[in-house]
Coordinates of C-alpha atoms and ligand atoms in Angstrom, one line a residue:
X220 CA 0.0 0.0 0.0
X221 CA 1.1 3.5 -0.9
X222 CA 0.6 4.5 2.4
X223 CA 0.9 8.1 3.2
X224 CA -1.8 10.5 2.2
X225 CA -1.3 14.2 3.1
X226 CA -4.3 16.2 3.5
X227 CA -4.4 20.1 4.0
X228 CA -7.2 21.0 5.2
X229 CA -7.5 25.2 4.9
X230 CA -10.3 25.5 7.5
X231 CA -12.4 29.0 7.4
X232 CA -8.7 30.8 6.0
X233 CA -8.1 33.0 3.3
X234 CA -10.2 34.6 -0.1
X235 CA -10.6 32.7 -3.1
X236 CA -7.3 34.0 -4.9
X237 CA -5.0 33.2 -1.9
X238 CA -6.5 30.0 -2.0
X239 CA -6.1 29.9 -5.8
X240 CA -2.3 31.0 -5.0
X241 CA -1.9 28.4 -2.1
X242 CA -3.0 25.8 -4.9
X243 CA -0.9 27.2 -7.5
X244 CA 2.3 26.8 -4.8
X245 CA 1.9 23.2 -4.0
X246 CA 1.2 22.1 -7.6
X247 CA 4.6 23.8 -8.3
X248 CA 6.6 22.7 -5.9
X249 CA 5.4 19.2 -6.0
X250 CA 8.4 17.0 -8.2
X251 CA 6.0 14.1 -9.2
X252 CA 8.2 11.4 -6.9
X253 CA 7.0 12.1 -3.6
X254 CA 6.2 9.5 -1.2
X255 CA 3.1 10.6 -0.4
X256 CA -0.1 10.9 -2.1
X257 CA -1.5 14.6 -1.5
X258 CA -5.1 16.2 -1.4
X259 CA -6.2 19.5 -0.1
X260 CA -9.5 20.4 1.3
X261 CA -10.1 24.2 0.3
X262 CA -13.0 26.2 1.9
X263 CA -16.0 25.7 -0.5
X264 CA -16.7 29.1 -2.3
X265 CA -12.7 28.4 -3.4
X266 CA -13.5 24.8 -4.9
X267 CA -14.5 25.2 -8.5
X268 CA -11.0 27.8 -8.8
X269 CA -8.8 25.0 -7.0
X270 CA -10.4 22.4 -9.1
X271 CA -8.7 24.5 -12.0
X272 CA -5.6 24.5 -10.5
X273 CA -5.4 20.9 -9.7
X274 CA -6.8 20.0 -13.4
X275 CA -4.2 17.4 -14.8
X276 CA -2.4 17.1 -11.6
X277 CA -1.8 14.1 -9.0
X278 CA -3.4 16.4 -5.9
X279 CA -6.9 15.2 -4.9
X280 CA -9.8 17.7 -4.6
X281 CA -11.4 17.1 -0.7
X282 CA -14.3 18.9 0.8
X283 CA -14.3 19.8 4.7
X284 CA -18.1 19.1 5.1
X285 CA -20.8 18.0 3.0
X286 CA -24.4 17.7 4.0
X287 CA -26.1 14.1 4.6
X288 CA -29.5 14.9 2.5
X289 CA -29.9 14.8 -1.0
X290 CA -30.7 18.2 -3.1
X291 CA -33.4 19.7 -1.6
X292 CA -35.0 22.3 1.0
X293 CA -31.8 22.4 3.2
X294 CA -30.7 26.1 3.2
X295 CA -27.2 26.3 3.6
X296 CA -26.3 23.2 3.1
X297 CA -24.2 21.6 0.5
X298 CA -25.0 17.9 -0.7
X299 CA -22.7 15.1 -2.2
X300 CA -24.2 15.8 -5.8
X301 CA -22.7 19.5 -5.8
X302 CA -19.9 18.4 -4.5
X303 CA -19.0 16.0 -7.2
X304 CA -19.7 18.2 -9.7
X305 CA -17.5 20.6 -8.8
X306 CA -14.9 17.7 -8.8
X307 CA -14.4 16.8 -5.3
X308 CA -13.7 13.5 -4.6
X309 CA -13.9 13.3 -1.0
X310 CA -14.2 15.0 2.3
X311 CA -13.8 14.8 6.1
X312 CA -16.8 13.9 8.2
X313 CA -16.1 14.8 12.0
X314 CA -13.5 17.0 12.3
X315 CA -13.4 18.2 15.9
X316 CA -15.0 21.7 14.8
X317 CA -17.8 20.2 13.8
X318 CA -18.1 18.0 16.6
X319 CA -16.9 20.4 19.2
X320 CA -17.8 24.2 17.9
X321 CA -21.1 23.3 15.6
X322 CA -21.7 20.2 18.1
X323 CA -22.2 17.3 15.5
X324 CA -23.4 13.7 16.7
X325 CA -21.8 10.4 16.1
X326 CA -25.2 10.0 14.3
X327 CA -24.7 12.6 12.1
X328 CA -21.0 12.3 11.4
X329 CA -22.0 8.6 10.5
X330 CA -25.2 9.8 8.2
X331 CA -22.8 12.0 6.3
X332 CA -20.1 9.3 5.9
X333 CA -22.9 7.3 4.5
X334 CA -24.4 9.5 1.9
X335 CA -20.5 10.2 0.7
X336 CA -19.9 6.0 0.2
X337 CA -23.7 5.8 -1.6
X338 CA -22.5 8.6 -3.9
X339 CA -19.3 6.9 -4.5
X340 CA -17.2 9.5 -2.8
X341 CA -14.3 9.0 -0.2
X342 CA -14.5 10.0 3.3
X343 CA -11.8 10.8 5.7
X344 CA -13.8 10.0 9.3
X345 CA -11.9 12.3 11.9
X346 CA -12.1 10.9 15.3
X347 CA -9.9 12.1 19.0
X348 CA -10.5 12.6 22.2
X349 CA -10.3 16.1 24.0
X350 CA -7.7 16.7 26.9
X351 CA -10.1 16.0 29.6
X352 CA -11.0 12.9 28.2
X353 CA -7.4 11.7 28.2
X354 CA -6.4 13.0 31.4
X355 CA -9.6 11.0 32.6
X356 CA -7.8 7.7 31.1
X357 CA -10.5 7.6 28.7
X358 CA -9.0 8.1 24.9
X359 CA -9.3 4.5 24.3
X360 CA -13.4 4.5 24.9
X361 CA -13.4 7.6 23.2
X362 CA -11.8 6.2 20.1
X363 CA -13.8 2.5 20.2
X364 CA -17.2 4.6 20.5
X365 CA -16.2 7.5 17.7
X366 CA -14.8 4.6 15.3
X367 CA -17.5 2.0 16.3
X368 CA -20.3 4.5 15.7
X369 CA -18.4 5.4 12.3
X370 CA -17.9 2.5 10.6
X371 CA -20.1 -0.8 12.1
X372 CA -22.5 -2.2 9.8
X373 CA -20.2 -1.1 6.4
X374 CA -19.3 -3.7 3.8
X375 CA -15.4 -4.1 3.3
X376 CA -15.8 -2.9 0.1
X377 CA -17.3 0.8 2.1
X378 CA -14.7 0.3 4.3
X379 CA -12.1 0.4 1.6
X380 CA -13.8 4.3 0.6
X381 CA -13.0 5.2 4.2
X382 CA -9.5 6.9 5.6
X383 CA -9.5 7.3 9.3
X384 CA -7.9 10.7 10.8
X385 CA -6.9 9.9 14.3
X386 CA -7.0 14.0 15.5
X387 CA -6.5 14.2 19.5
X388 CA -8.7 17.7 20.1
X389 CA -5.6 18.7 22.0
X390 CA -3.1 18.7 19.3
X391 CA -5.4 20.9 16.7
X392 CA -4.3 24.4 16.4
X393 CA -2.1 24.2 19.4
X394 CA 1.6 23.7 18.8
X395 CA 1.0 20.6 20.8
X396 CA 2.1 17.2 18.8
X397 CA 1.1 14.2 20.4
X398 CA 4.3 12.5 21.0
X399 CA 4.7 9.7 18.6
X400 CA 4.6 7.0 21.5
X401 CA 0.9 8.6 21.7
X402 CA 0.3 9.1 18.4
X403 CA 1.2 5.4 17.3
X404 CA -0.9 4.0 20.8
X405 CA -4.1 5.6 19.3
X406 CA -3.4 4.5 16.2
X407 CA -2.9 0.9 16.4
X408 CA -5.7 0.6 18.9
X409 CA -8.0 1.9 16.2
X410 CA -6.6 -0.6 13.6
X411 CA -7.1 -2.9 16.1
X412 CA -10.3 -2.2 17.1
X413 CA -11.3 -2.4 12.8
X414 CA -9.5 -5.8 12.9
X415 CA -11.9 -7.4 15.6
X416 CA -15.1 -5.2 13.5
X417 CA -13.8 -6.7 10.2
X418 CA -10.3 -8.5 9.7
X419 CA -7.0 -8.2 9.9
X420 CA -6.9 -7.3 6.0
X421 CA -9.2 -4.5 5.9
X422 CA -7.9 -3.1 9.0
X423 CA -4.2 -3.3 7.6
X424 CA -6.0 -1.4 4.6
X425 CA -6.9 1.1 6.2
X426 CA -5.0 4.0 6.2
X427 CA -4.6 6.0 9.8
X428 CA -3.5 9.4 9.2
X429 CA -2.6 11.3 12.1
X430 CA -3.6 15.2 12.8
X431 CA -3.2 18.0 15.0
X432 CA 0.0 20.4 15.0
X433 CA 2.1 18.5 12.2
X434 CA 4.6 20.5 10.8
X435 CA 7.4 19.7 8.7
X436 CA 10.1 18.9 11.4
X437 CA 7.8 16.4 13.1
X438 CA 5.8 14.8 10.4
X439 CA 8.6 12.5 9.5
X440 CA 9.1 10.6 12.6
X441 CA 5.5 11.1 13.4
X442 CA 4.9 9.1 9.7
X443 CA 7.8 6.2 10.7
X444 CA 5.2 4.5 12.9
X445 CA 4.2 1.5 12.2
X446 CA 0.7 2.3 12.3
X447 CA 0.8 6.1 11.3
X448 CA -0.2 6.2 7.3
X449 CA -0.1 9.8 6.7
X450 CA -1.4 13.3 8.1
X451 CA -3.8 15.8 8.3
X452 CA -2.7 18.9 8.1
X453 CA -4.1 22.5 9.3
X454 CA -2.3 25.2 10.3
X455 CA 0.9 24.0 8.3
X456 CA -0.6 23.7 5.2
X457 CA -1.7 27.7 5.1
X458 CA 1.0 28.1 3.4
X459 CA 2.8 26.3 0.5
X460 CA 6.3 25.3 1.5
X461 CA 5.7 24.2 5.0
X462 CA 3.6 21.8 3.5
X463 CA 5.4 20.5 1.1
X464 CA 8.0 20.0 3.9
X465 CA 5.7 17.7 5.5
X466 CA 5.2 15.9 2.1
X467 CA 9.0 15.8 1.1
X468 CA 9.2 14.2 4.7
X469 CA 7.3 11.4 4.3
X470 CA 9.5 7.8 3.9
Ligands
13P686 P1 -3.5 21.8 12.9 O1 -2.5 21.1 11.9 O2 -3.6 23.3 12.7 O3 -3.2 21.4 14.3 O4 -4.9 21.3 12.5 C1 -5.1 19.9 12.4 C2 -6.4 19.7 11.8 O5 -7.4 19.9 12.4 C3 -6.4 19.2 10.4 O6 -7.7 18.8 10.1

């Protein structure tokens, strides 16, 4: 398996030209024999101008949201069908903003991961505990519920559409990297946990990508764990060399 997959995920940052410009930066300083396979996940009014940019490149087109209905009376929203045709190929479900700021459910973060798979799309399903949560010795419960209420009841072949971000609440936005003892902990319980929902294939399938304060002078020993397939990247993908110095550090 190619196994590392870097994802920047813009957030609510920047106009549409500086993310056309952000775009136009990683396409250029990309060499065509990284490691890593690379998407970014622009805000969605800067979609259809990054799609441009991306046209005839290797870098996958990701949504941060999408809504779980199909077209119809849901102001505001933005549904799998619009999505696609604006040539997005994927997006995150449960990113801790949603969850934490909007307040998203496991049943909602699981409705939207399933209208993504019925339309053929990929999903990245964020999951991590916050700080109180670990301090209270309770990541691990955290994780099996957030995972469990993800991906039970999926066919391998759904499974196979799904990436899981392991993104301790913590870590986002912080400056504070899980240490890659924690990092590699969280992930192999969660590809653990898949094993005993599915197998051992699917679950060594699956790719883990790790998120929250990755930069490029820690993604590279962050990526050498075993279990650690790849990151999600905020804050260091705002602009375009720090993050292809996460991508020229992946092995
Ligand atoms: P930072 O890299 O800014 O910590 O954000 C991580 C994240 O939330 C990526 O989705």
């Amino acid at each position: 398996m190619r196994k590392c997959f870097v994802a920047g995920n813009w957030k609510m940052n920047g106009t549409i030209d500086e993310s056309v410009a952000l775009a136009k930066g990683v396409v250029a300083g990309l060499t065509g024999s990284e490691k890593a396979d690379v998407a970014v996940c622009p805000p969605f009014l800067a979609i259809p101008a990054v799609r441009d940019v991306l046209a005839g490149t290797a870098v996958r087109l990701g949504a941060q949201d999408v809504f779980y209905e199909g077209n119809g009376a849901f102001t505001g929203e933005i549904s799998t069908d619009m999505l696609r045709d604006a040539g997005v190929s994927f997006a995150l479900v449960g990113h801790s903003e949603r969850r934490h700021v909007i307040g998203e459910t496991d049943a909602i973060v699981r409705r939207k991961l399933d209208a993504l798979i019925a339309a053929g799309m990929d999903v990245i399903l964020c999951v991590g505990e916050k700080i109180e949560e670990r301090e209270a010795g309770k990541t691990e419960a955290v994780l099996d519920t957030q995972t469990r209420a993800g991906l039970t009841g999926l066919t391998r072949e759904q499974l196979a559409k799904v990436t899981i971000a392991y993104e301790p609440v913590w870590a986002i936005g912080t400056g504070k990297v899980a240490t890659t003892e924690q990092a590699q902990a969280a992930h192999k319980f969660i590809r653990d946990l898949v094993a005993s929902m599915f197998d051992q294939a699917a679950a060594d399938a699956l790719r883990i990508q790790y998120g929250g304060s990755v930069k490029a002078d820690n993604a590279a020993e962050l990526m050498a764990q075993p279990d650690v397939d790849g990151a999600l990247v905020g804050g260091a993908a705002l602009k375009a060399d720090s993050f292809l110095g996460i991508i020229a550090g992946a092995r």
